[in-house]
Tab-separated table of C-alpha atoms in Angstrom:
chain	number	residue	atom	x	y	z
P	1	UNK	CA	0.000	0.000	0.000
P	2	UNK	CA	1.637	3.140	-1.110
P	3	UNK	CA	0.243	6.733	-0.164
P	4	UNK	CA	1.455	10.002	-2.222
P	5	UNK	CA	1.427	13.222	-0.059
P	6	UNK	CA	1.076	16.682	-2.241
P	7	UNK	CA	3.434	19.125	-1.012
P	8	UNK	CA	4.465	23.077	-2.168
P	9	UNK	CA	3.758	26.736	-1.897
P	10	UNK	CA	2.988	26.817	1.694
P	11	UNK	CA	1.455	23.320	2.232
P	12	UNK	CA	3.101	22.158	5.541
P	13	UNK	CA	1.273	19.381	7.401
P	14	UNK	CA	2.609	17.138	4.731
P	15	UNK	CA	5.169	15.475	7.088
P	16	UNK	CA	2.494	15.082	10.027
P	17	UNK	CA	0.113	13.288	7.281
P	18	UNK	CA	2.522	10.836	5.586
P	19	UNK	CA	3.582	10.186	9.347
P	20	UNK	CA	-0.394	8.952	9.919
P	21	UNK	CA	-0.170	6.806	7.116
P	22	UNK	CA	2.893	5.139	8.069
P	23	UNK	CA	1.973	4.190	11.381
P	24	UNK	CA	-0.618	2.298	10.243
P	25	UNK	CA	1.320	0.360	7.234
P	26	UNK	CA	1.235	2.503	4.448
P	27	UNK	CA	4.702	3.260	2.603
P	28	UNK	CA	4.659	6.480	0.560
P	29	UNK	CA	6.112	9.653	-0.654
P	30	UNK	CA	6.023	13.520	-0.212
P	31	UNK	CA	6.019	14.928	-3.851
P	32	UNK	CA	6.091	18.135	-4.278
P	33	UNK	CA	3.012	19.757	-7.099
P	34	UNK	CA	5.970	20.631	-9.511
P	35	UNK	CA	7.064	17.561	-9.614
P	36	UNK	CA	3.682	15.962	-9.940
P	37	UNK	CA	3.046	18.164	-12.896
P	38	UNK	CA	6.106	16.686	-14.514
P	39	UNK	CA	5.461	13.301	-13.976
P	40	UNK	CA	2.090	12.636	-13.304
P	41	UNK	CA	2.441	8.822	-14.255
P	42	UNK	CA	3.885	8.479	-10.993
P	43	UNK	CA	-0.121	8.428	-9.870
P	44	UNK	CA	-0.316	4.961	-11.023
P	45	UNK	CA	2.051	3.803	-8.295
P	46	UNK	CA	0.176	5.107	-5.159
P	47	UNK	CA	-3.439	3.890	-3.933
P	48	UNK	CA	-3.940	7.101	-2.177
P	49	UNK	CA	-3.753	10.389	-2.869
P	50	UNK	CA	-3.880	12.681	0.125
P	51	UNK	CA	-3.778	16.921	-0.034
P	52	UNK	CA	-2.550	18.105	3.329
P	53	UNK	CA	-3.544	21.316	5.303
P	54	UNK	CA	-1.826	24.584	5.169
P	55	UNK	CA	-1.901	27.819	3.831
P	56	UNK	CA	-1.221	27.279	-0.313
P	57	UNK	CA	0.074	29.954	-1.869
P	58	UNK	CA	-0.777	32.095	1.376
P	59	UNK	CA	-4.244	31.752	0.650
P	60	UNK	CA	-3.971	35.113	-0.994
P	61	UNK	CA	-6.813	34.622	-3.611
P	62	UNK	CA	-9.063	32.354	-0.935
P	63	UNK	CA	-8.313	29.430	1.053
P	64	UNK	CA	-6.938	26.599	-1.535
P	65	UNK	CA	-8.520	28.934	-4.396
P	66	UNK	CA	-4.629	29.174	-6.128
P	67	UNK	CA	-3.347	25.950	-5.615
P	68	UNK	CA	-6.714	24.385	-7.318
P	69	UNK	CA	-6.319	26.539	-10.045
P	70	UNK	CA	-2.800	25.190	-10.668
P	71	UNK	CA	-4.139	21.673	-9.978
P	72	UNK	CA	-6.811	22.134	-12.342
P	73	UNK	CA	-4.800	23.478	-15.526
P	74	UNK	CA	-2.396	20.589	-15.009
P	75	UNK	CA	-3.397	17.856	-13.692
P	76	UNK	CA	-7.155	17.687	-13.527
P	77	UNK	CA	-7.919	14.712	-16.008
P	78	UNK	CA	-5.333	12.793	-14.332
P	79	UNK	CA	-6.849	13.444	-10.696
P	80	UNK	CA	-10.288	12.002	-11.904
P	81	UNK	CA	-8.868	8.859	-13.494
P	82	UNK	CA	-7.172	8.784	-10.030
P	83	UNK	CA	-10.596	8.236	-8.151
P	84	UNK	CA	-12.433	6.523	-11.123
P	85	UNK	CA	-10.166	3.757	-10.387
P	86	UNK	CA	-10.277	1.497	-6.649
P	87	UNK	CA	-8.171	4.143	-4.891
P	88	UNK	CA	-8.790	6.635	-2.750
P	89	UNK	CA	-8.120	10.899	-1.943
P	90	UNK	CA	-8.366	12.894	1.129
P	91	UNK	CA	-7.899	16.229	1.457
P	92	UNK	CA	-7.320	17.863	4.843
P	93	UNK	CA	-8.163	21.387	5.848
P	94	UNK	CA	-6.831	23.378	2.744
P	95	UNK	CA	-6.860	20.304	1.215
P	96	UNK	CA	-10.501	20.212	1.706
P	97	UNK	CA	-10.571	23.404	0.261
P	98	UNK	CA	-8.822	22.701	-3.157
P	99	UNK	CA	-10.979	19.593	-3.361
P	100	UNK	CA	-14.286	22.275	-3.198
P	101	UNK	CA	-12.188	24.366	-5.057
P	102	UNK	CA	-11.544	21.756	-7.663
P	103	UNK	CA	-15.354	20.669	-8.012
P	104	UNK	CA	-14.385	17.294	-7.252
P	105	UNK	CA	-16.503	16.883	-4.426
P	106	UNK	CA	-19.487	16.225	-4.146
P	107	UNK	CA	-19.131	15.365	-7.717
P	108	UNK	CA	-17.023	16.326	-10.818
P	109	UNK	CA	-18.411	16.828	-14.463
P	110	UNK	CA	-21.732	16.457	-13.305
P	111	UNK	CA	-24.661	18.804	-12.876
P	112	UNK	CA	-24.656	18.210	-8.901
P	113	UNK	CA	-25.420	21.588	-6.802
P	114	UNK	CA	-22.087	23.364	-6.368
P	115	UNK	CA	-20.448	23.976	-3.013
P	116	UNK	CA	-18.185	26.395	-1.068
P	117	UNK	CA	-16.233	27.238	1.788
P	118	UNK	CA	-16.637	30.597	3.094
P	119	UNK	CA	-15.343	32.530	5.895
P	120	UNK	CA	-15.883	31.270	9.398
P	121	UNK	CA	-19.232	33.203	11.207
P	122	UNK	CA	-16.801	34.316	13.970
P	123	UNK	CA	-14.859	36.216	11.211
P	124	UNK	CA	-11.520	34.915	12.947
P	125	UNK	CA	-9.122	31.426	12.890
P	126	UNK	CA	-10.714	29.120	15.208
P	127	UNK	CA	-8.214	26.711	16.817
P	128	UNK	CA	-9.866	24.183	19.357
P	129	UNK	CA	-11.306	20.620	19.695
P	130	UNK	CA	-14.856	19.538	18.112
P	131	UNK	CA	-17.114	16.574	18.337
P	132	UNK	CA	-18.336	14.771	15.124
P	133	UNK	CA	-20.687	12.210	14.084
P	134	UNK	CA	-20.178	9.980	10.698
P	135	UNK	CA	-23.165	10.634	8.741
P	136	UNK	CA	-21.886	8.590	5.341
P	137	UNK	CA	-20.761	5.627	7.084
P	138	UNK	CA	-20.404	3.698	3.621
P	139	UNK	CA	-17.425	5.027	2.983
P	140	UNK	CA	-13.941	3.715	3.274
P	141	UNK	CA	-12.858	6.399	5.255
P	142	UNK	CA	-15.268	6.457	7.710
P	143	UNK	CA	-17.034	2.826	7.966
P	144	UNK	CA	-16.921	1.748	11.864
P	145	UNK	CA	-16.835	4.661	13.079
P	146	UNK	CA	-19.485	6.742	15.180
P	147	UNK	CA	-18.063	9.619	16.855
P	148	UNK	CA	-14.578	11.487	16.004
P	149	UNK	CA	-12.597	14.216	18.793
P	150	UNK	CA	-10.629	15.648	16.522
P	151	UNK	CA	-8.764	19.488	16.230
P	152	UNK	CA	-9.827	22.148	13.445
P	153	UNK	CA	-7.601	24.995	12.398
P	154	UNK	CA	-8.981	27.118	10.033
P	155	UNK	CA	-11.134	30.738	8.646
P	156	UNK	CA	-12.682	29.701	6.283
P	157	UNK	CA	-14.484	26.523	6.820
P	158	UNK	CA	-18.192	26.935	6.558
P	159	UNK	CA	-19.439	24.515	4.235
P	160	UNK	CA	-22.423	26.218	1.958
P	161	UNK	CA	-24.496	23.876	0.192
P	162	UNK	CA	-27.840	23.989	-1.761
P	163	UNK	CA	-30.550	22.904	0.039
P	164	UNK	CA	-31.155	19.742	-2.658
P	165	UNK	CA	-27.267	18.332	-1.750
P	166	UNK	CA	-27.965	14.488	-1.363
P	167	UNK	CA	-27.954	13.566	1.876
P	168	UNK	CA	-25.056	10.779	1.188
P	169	UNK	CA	-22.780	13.486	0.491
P	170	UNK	CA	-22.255	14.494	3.848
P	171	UNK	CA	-19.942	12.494	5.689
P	172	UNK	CA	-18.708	14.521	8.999
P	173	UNK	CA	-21.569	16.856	11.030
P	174	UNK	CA	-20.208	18.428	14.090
P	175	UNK	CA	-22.305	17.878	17.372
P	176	UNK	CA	-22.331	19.021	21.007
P	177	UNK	CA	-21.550	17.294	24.307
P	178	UNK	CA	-24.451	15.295	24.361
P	179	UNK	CA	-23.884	13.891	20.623
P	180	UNK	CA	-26.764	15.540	18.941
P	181	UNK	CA	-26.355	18.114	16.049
P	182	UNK	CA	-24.764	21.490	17.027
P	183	UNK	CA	-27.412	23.039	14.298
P	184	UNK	CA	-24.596	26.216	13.845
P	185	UNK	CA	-24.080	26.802	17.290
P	186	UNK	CA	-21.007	28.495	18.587
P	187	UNK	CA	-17.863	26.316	19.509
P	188	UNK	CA	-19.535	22.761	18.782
P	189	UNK	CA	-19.879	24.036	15.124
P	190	UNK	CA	-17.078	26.290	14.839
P	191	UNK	CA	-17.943	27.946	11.477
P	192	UNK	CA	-21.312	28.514	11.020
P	193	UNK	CA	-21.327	25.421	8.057
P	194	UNK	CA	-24.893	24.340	7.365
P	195	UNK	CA	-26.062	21.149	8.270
P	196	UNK	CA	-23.633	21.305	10.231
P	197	UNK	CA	-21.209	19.897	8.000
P	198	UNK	CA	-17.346	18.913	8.720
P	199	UNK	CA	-16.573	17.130	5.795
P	200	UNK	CA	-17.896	16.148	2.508
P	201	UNK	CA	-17.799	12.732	0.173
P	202	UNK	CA	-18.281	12.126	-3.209
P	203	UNK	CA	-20.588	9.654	-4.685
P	204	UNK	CA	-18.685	6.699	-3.839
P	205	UNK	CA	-16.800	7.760	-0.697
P	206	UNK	CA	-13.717	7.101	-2.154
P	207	UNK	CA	-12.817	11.109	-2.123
P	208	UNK	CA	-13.487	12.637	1.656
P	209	UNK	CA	-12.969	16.636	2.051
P	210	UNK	CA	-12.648	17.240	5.538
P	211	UNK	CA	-12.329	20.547	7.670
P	212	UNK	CA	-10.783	18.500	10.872
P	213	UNK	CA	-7.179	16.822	10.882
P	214	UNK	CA	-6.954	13.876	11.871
P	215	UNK	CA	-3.280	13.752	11.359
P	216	UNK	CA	-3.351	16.091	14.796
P	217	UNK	CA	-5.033	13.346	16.409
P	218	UNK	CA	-2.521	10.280	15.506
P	219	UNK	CA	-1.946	9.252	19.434
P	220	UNK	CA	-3.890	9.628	22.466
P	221	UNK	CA	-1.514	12.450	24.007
P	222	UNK	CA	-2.434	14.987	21.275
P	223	UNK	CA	-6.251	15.064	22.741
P	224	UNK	CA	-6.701	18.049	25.543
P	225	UNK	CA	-7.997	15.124	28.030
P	226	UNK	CA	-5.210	13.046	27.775
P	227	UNK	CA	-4.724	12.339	31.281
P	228	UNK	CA	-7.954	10.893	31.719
P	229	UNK	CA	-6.603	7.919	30.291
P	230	UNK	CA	-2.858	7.352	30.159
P	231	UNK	CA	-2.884	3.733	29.042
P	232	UNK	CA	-4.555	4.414	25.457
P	233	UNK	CA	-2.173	4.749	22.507
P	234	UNK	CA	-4.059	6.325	19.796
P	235	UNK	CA	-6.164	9.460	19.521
P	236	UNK	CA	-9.475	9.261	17.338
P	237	UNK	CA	-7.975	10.470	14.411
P	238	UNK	CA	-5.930	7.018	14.270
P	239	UNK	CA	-9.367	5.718	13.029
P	240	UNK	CA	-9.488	7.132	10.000
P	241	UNK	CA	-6.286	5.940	8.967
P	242	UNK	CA	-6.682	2.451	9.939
P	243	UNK	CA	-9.851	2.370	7.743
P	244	UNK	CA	-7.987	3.219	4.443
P	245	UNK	CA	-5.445	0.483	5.138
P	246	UNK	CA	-7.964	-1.737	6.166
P	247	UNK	CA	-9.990	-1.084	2.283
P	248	UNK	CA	-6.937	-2.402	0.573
P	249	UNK	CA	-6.831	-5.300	2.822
């Protein structure tokens, strides 16, 4: 199982992702987007495709807005053969947003409604822990799992969507202490998304777009409450990890 992790032009939790995949089996590589660009038959020896978080190109035009651009001159035909075949793509934080940026999620060259990511309804960077529930859990990212405690980072990171977005597409709402929806309220939704979204899939599930990194919580002593329980290894982001070794199984 081999895992290719996008790096360049301000990307720079590539290290922290490849990391995640490693621990639980995968071997891969950090290539950086020129490269790619180059040599894009390199795809064909990776099963993954993963777009870290970051700040690409400084976010200067909007959050992943440049670095899909450059994605999608180059190397946008390639990227969809990518996920037409049994593999699978994740993109983290920014990479979430170059994947909306992109159009590949919830679906590309289709008519499906279009979505964005706009600023967060605090109108700063919100840092801190959130809740989640799997809503989508047919796909390979997020099958076994109910819950997630997992770190955001972002400002712009509310998901807007057309009210006739199929259901299936969403696979990551944020909820509140006692694990129902936050329905937009301030810090168990930290952005204002509707539905309360966190992350996004595409038809299949194969392709997951998520706000949250999961990367941040590999082991049990990233989480805030690690003390409560100084005998468990992993954090929750572990899970989603384990689940795209365990598809290629």
């Amino acid at each position: 199982m081999r895992v290719i992790v996008l790096s360049g032009y301000g990307i720079n939790c590539e290290d922290e992702t490849l990391h995640a995949f490693e621990v639980v089996g995968f071997r891969g590589s950090i290539v950086h987007i020129n490269d790619l660009i180059l040599n894009p038959k390199q795809l064909d020896n990776y099963q993954v495709f993963a777009i870290p978080g970051g700040f690409s190109f400084g976010d200067d035009t909007g959050s992943g807005n440049a670095m899909a651009k450059k994605i999608m001159i180059n190397l946008y035909d390639q990227l969809l053969n990518f996920i037409s075949k049994d593999k699978l793509m994740i993109g983290i934080c920014n990479g979430c947003q170059i994947l909306i940026n992109l159009g590949i999620i919830p679906e590309a060259n289709t008519k499906e409604p279009e979505v964005a990511l706009i600023e967060n309804n605090t109108g700063s960077y919100e840092c801190r822990w959130v809740d989640v529930k799997v809503n989508n859990k047919s796909s390979p990212w997020l099958r076994n799992i109910t819950t997630l405690h997992l770190p955001v980072a972002h400002q712009e990171g509310k998901f807007m969507i057309p009210n006739n977005i199929n259901n299936n597409y969403i696979g990551l709402q944020y909820i509140n202490n006692n694990k129902w929806l936050a329905k937009g309220k301030f810090p168990y939704n930290p952005n204002g998304s509707l539905n309360d979204i966190a992350a996004l899939t595409n038809k299949y599930g194969n392709v997951l777009a998520m706000m949250p990194h999961p990367e941040r919580a590999l082991y049990h002593y990233h989480e805030p409450n690690w003390q409560n329980d100084i005998f468990k290894k992993y954090g929750d982001g572990y899970k989603i990890f384990v689940n795209a070794k365990n598809y290629f199984k």
